[in-house]
Amino acid sequence: MDLKCLFRPATMAVIGVSTSQDNHPANVIYNKNNLRYPVKTFPVNPKGGLLNREPLYPSVGHIQEDVDMAVIAVRAAFVPTVVEQCIQKGVRGAVIVSGGFAEAGNSSLQQRVVDIAREAAFPFVGPNCLGIYAPDHVDTFFLPGERIIRPDKGNIGFVSQSGGVLVDQMVNFAGQGIGLSLAVSIGNKAYVRETDMLDWFDRDLGTKVIAFYVEGFERREGRLFVEKVEQCSKPVVILKAGKSKKGSEAVSSHTASLAGDYRVFSEIMKQHCVAEAENEYELAAFCEALSCYPQGINGKIGILSLSGGHGVIAVDACELNDIAVPRLEQETMDSIKKRLSPEIRKIASLVNPLDLTGSSVDSDIVMAATYLSRDKNVECVLALLLPYSPGVSADIGAKLSQVARNEGKPMIAYVPKEDKYKIIIEGFELNNIPVASSVDGAVLMAKALKRCRPW
């Protein structure tokens, strides 16, 4: 299935634009794309006329130019006819934002649309969805542009059955500095489904991690999804809804999906090395970590801290998340001790977690991280920094990034997310080292690497 027409369209028709309601979903979509995006946009309304001095086309067939994609925002009963008109015009695909289909008990109407589209190989996203946000290309969300918080362009591809969850995650990602390559709300997923999106993202050079918010699969669809994941060359993260009995019932009323047995789902995801996030906070942490380190680990962590308390918190979090904090080699501890500054040599704790104390300086931290990375029992280093310590410079992020690059082992940093520490954070992020704003968040990033397949 070629979905380029949906995600990289040059031209787009918005069908259902109102002549009297400026806040109609179709008007919001048309105005936003016409004014802010490079896609050439045509408004369609059966009455014709003018909209802000632009011609309103009575149907998509009246548009003289080729149309890559249509956004359909009309009453559900009119959707089959509009889809037929799009096919006759030669439109290559559509987003159907209209609701009132299977989620409202109108399964036969939804099936009619699917039958028309499949016969013509006419792919569509939806119905009952927000559709597509492709940074710098197109935005079919019927949400005013000034109200949306958009992450920067990045390398996470995100697919969600829920438009609301998708928008929330865009806010969350933007706050964490996580960028998106593409975000798709698939709603009832009557035609384009998670498996199709896996195929697209696996081929997309701009995507490094594929994330899903899943409410449920149709019968036998889950098996196909797992098979696709096995063939996929990129890490896959899933946040599953409908875990409880009541949640499962809510899923059915929301997008008419089958939530299924969550316990079975979760076990299968583990077996096939899908990083299942337990909540939205984990989802963001998993995506950020795996975008930097797509290859997984078995789960042995070396912790470097400037505070004993931070080290203890990290160990507790590792224990809760089934991550090992192994004993270091005696050679590692001896190598670090003899190279520490004389001022901290007698007070630093050199077992795992390392506590270099708040009196350490850059050279102590960099040296300890180097030898910790070389320990055969350590697969990943957690660097828990206190940027307010007097001996820590603004260059510590860049210096530790050099260690990670030289030693070839994953490193995850914790730095409080404050503007005054921005230069330290950027020192890591510019070198593709993930940074968490809490100790627990850093451990969750390590958990993501353990959940991913070790290559």
PDB file of C-alpha atoms in Angstrom, residues 14-21 24 43-51 54-60 62 74-75 78 85:
ATOM      1  CA  VAL A  14     -11.094  19.554   2.146  1.00  0.00           C
ATOM      2  CA  ILE A  15     -14.664  18.362   1.642  1.00  0.00           C
ATOM      3  CA  GLY A  16     -17.396  19.749   3.878  1.00  0.00           C
ATOM      4  CA  VAL A  17     -16.200  23.333   4.292  1.00  0.00           C
ATOM      5  CA  SER A  18     -18.997  25.505   5.690  1.00  0.00           C
ATOM      6  CA  THR A  19     -20.051  28.924   4.351  1.00  0.00           C
ATOM      7  CA  SER A  20     -21.513  29.955   7.709  1.00  0.00           C
ATOM      8  CA  GLN A  21     -19.504  28.267  10.486  1.00  0.00           C
ATOM      9  CA  HIS A  24     -16.567  23.884  11.495  1.00  0.00           C
ATOM     10  CA  PRO A  43     -12.214  23.880  -0.271  1.00  0.00           C
ATOM     11  CA  VAL A  44     -15.295  21.885  -1.315  1.00  0.00           C
ATOM     12  CA  ASN A  45     -18.959  22.639  -0.556  1.00  0.00           C
ATOM     13  CA  PRO A  46     -21.975  21.558  -2.682  1.00  0.00           C
ATOM     14  CA  LYS A  47     -23.278  25.148  -2.738  1.00  0.00           C
ATOM     15  CA  GLY A  48     -20.127  26.489  -4.367  1.00  0.00           C
ATOM     16  CA  GLY A  49     -19.501  30.224  -4.126  1.00  0.00           C
ATOM     17  CA  LEU A  50     -16.604  31.951  -2.383  1.00  0.00           C
ATOM     18  CA  LEU A  51     -14.823  31.532   0.938  1.00  0.00           C
ATOM     19  CA  GLU A  54     -11.287  31.841  -2.706  1.00  0.00           C
ATOM     20  CA  PRO A  55     -13.519  29.681  -4.941  1.00  0.00           C
ATOM     21  CA  LEU A  56     -15.554  26.967  -3.241  1.00  0.00           C
ATOM     22  CA  TYR A  57     -15.781  23.890  -5.442  1.00  0.00           C
ATOM     23  CA  PRO A  58     -19.215  22.169  -5.623  1.00  0.00           C
ATOM     24  CA  SER A  59     -17.518  18.769  -5.652  1.00  0.00           C
ATOM     25  CA  VAL A  60     -14.023  17.355  -5.796  1.00  0.00           C
ATOM     26  CA  HIS A  62     -14.826  20.343 -10.218  1.00  0.00           C
ATOM     27  CA  VAL A  74     -19.276  15.554   6.134  1.00  0.00           C
ATOM     28  CA  ARG A  75     -22.124  13.700   7.828  1.00  0.00           C
ATOM     29  CA  PHE A  78     -22.862  11.252   2.873  1.00  0.00           C
ATOM     30  CA  GLN A  85     -16.617  11.026  -6.125  1.00  0.00           C
TER      31      GLN A  85
END
